[in-house]
C-alpha positions as a Python dict, from the first residue, in 0.01 Angstrom:
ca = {
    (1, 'X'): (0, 0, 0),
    (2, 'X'): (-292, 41, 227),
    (3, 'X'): (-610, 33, 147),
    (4, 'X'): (-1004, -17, 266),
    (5, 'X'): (-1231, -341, 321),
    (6, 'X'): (-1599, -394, 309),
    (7, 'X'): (-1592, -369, 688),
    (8, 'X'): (-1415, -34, 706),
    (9, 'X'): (-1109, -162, 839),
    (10, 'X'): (-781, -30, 735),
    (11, 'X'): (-521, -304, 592),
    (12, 'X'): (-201, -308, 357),
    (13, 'X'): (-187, -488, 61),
    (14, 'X'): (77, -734, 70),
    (15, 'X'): (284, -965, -176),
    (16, 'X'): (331, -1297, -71),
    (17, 'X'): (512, -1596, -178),
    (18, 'X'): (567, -1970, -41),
    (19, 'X'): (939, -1943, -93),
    (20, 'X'): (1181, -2257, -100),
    (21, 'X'): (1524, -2361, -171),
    (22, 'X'): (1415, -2462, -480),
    (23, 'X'): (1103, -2343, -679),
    (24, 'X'): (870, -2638, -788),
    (25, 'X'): (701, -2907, -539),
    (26, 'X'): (809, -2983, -186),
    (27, 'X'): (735, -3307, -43),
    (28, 'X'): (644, -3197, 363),
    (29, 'X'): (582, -3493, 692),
    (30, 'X'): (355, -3713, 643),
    (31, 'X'): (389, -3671, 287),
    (32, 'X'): (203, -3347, 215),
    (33, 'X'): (289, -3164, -74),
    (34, 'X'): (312, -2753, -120),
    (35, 'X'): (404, -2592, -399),
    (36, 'X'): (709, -2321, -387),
    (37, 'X'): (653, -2013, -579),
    (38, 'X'): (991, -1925, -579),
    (39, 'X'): (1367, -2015, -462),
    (40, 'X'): (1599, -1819, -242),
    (41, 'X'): (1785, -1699, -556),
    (42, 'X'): (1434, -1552, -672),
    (43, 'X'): (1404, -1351, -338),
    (44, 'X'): (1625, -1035, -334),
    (45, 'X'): (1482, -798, -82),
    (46, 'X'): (1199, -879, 123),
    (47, 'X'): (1077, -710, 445),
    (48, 'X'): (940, -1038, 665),
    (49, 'X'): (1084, -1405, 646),
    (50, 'X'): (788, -1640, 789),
    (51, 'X'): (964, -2017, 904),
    (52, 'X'): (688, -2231, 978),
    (53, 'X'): (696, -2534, 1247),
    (54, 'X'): (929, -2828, 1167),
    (55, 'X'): (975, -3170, 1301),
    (56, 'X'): (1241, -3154, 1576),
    (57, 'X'): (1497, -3339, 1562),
    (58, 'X'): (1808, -3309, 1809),
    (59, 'X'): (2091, -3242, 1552),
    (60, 'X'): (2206, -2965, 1296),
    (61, 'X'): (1949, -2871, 1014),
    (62, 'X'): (2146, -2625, 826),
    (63, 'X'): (2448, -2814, 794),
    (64, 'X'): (2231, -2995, 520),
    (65, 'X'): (2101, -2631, 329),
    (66, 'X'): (2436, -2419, 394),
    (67, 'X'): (2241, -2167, 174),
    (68, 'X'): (1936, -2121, 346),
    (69, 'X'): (2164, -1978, 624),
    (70, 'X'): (2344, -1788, 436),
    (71, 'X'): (1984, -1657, 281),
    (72, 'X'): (1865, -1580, 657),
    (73, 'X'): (2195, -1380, 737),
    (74, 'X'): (2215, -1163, 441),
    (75, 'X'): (1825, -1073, 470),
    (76, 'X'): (1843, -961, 855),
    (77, 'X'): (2113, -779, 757),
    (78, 'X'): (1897, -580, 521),
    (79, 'X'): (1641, -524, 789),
    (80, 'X'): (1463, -799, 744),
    (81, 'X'): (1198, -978, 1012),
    (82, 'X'): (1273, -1297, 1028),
    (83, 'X'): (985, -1501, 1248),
    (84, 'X'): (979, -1842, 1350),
    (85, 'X'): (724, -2114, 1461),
    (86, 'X'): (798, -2362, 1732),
    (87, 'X'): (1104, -2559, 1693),
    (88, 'X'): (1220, -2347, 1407),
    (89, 'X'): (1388, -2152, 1693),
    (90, 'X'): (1596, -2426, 1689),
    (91, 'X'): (1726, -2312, 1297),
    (92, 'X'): (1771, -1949, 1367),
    (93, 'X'): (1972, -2022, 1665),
    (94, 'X'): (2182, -2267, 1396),
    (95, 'X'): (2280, -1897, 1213),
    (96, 'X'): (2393, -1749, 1511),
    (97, 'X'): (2138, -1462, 1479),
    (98, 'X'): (1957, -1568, 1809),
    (99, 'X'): (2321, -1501, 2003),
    (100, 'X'): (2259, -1284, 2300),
    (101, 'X'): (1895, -1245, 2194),
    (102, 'X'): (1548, -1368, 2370),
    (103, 'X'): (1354, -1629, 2223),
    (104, 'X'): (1149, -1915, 2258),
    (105, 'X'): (1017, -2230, 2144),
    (106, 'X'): (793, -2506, 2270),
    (107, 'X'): (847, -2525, 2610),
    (108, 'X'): (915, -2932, 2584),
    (109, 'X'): (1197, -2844, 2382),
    (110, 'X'): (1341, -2547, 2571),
    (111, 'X'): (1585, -2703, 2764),
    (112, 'X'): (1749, -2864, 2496),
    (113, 'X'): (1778, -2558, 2318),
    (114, 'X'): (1980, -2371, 2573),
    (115, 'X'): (2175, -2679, 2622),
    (116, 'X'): (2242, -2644, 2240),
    (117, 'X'): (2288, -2310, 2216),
    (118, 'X'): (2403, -2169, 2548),
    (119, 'X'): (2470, -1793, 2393),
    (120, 'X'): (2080, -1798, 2310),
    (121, 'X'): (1851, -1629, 2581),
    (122, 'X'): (1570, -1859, 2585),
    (123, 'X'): (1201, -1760, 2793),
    (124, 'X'): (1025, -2134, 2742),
    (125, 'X'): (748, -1976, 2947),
    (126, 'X'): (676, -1670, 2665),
    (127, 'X'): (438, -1726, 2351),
    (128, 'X'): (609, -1442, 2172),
    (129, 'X'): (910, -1300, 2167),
    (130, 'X'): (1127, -1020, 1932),
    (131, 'X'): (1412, -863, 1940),
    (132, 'X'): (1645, -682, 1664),
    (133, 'X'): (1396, -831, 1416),
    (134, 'X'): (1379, -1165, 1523),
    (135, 'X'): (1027, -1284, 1640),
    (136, 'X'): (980, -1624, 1744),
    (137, 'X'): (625, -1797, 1865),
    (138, 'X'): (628, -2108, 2120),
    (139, 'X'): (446, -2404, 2010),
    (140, 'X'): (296, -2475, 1655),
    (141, 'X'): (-68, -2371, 1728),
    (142, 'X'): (115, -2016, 1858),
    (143, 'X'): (82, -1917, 1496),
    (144, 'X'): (-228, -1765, 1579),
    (145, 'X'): (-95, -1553, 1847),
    (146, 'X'): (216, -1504, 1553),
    (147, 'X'): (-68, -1389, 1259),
    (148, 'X'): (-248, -1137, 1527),
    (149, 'X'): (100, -970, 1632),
    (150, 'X'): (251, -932, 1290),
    (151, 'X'): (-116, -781, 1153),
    (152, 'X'): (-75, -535, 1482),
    (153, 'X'): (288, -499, 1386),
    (154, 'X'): (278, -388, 1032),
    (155, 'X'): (-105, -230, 1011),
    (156, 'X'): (-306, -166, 1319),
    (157, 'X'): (-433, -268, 1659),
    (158, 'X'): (-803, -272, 1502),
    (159, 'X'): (-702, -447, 1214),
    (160, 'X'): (-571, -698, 1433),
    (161, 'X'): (-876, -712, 1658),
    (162, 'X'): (-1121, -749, 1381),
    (163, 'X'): (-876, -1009, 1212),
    (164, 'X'): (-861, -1219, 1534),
    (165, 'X'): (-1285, -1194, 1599),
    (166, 'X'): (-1346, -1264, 1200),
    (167, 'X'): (-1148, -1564, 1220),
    (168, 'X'): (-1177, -1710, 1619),
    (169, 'X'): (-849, -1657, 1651),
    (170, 'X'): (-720, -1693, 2017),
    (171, 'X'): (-421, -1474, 2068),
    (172, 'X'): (-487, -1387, 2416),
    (173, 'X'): (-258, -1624, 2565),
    (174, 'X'): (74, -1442, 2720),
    (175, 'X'): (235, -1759, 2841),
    (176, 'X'): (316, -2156, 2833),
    (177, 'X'): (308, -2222, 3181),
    (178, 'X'): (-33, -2350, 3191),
    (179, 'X'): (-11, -2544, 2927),
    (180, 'X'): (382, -2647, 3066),
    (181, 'X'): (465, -3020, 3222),
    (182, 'X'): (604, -2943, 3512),
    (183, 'X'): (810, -3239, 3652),
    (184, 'X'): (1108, -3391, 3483),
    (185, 'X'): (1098, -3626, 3254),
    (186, 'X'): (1478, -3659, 3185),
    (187, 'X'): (1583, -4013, 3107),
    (188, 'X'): (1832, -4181, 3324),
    (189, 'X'): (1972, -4519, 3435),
    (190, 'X'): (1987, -4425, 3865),
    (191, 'X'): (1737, -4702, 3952),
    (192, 'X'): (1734, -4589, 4320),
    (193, 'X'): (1632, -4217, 4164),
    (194, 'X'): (1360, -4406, 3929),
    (195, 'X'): (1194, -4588, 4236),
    (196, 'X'): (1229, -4268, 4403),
    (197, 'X'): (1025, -4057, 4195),
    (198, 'X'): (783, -4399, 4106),
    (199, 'X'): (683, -4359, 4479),
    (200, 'X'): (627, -4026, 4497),
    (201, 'X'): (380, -4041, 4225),
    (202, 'X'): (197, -4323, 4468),
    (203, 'X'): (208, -4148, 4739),
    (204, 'X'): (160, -3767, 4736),
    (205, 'X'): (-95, -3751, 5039),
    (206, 'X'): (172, -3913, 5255),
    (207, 'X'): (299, -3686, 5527),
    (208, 'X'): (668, -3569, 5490),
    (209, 'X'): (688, -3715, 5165),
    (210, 'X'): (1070, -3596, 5136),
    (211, 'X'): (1193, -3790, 5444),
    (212, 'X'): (989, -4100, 5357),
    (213, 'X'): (1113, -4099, 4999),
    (214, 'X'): (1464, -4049, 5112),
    (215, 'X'): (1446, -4273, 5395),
    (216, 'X'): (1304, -4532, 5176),
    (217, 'X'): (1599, -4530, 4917),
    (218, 'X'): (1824, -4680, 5147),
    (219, 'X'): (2118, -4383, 5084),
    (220, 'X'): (2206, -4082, 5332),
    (221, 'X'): (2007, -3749, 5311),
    (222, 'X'): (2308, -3545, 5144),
    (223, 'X'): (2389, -3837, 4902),
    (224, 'X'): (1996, -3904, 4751),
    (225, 'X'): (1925, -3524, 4694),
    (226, 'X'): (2252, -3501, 4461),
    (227, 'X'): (2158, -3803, 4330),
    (228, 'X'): (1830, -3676, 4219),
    (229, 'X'): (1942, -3288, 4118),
    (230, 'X'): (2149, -3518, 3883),
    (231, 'X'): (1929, -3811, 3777),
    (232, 'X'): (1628, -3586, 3688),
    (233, 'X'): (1792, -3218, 3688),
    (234, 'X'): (1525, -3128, 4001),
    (235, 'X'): (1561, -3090, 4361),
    (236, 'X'): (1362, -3377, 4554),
    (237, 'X'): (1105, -3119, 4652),
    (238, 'X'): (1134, -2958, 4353),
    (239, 'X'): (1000, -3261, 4161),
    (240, 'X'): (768, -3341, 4487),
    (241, 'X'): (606, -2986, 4416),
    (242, 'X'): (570, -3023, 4037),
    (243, 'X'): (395, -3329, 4067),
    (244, 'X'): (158, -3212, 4287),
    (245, 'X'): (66, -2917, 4073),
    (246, 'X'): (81, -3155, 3734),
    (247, 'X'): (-161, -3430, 3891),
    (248, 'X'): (-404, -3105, 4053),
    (249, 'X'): (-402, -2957, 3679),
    (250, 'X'): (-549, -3275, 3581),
    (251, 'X'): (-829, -3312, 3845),
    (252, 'X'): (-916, -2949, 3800),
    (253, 'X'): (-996, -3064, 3448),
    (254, 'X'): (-1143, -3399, 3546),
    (255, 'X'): (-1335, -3398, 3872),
    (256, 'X'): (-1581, -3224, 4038),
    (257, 'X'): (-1405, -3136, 4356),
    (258, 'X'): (-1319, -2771, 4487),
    (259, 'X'): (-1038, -2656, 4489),
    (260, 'X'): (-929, -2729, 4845),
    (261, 'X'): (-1042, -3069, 4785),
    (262, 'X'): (-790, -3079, 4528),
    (263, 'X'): (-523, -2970, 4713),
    (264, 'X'): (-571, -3214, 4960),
    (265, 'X'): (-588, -3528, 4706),
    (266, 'X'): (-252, -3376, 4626),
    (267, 'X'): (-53, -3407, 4940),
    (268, 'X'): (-135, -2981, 5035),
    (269, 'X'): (-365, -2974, 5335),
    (270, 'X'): (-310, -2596, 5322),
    (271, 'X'): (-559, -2480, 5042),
    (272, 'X'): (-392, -2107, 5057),
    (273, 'X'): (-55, -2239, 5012),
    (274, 'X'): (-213, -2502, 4741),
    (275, 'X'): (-343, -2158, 4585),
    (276, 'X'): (23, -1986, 4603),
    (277, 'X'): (213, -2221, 4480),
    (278, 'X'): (-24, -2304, 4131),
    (279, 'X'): (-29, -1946, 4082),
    (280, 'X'): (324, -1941, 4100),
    (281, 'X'): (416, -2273, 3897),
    (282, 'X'): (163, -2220, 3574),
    (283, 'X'): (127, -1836, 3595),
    (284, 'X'): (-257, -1856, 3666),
    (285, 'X'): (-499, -1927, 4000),
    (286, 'X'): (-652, -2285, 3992),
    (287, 'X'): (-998, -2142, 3951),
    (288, 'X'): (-921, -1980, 3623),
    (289, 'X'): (-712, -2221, 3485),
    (290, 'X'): (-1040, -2450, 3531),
    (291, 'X'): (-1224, -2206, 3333),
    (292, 'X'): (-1000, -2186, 3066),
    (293, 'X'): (-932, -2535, 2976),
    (294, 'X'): (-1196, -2732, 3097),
    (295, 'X'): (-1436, -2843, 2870),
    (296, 'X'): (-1775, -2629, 2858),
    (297, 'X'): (-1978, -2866, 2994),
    (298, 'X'): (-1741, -2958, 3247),
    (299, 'X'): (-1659, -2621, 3354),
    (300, 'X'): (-2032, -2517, 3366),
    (301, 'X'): (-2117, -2817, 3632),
    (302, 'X'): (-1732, -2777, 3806),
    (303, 'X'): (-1809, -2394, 3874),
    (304, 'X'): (-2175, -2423, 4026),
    (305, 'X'): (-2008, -2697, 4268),
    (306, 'X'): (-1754, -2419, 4380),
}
């Protein structure tokens, strides 16, 4: 049903329930408490399916609730949308509904889902994705970006708008790249790989930082770049170049310098190369990823210096 608010703004009436496998009280992390309206037996048709963020953990969650899968199945088959936050991905993908689909999920947790589920076409760098009704939002604050597109999706782009300005909302993010770690942090036991990236951290301003490095871990060139592809899942200058760019993020939020002063405390003497290569690595130019995450007060004193 749509109707008419004080502001003028066009918006459909909408039932909602908190929905859970039972009805009654559910006990949540960190011991929070929200009471279910109804259970999945209660719920026979319903046209959107809301999963909110869970705790990851890196093994099977519906082999526990067989019949919240089954739930999820029989729903999309009845046209349901069925939207996810963060690693909820993880739980759709467990039904088999996210096969040969896009989706995403926090990017720290990407990898492991494609590892899990190979058959699932996972974007770690997209906030939002949907296909045959199946919408799922990146990390747990994307629920913002989540509450904007479903109020565009079901009532209007001015609905939306007003929705996201009434409440501060900020949907206007398109990817996680910024926001994205860029060098691996795989666990593994090659010390000679461990040392290897230890130094590199120590020494990014030193000049042909790949030949040092590999000279200085005693093993032929060939030999330490497999090595490393298959300690930490990077190329040597793969990881050489996402440590730059992690370590400039953090002294475009931190320090006063330009921007070419950054790049040179990073190792990149080049400042239009520097440029290229954060554009291409977090999706935005150094200047306005300063802008956007820097603190006000930071930012305001950061920009008159540039």
């Amino acid at each position: 049903m749509q109707s008419t608010n004080a502001a003028g703004i066009s918006a459909f009436v909408t039932d909602t329930s908190i929905v859970g496998i039972k009805k009654g009280t559910l006990r949540c992390y960190s011991d929070l408490t929200i009471g279910c309206q109804k259970s999945l037996e209660d719920v026979t048709t319903t046209d959107l399916i809301i999963i909110p963020s869970i705790e990851f953990i890196d093994e099977p969650f519906l082999i526990k609730y067989p019949e919240l899968k089954d739930w999820l199945i029989q729903h999309h088959k009845r046209d349901a949308v069925i939207a996810s936050i963060c690693a909820c991905a993880f739980l759709i993908a467990e039904t088999g509904l996210l096969d040969g689909k896009i989706s995403t999920t926090h990017w720290a947790f990407s990898d492991a889902m494609q590892e899990q589920f190979p058959a699932v076409d996972v974007h770690s760098d997209k906030i939002i994705t949907e296909q045959d009704n199946i919408i799922c939002a990146g990390e747990a604050t994307s629920w913002q970006d989540l509450v904007v597109y479903l109020v565009e999706k079901y009532s209007s782009i001015d609905t939306a708008k007003h929705i996201e300005q009434f409440f501060l909302l900020n949907s206007h993010r398109e990817e996680q790249r910024p926001y994205k770690l860029l060098k691996s942090t795989v666990a593994h036991e090659d010390q000679i790989i461990r040392e290897a990236q230890e130094w590199i951290e120590s020494n990014l301003v030193a000049e042909n930082l790949l030949n040092k490095v590999t000279q200085g871990s005693g093993l032929p060139e060939r030999t330490f770049k497999r090595r490393f592809k298959l300690a930490t899942k990077q190329t040597p200058n793969e990881y050489i170049q996402n440590e730059r760019i992690d370590t400039a993020k953090k002294l475009l939020l931190t320090e006063l310098s330009t921007v070419q002063e950054i790049a040179e405390q990073v190792g990149l003497m080049d400042g239009s190369y520097f440029r290229r290569l954060f554009k291409r690595k977090t999706g935005m130019t150094a200047h306005d990823f300063r802008k956007s995450f820097a603190s006000s007060n930071d930012e305001k004193r950061i920009l008159r210096k540039q």
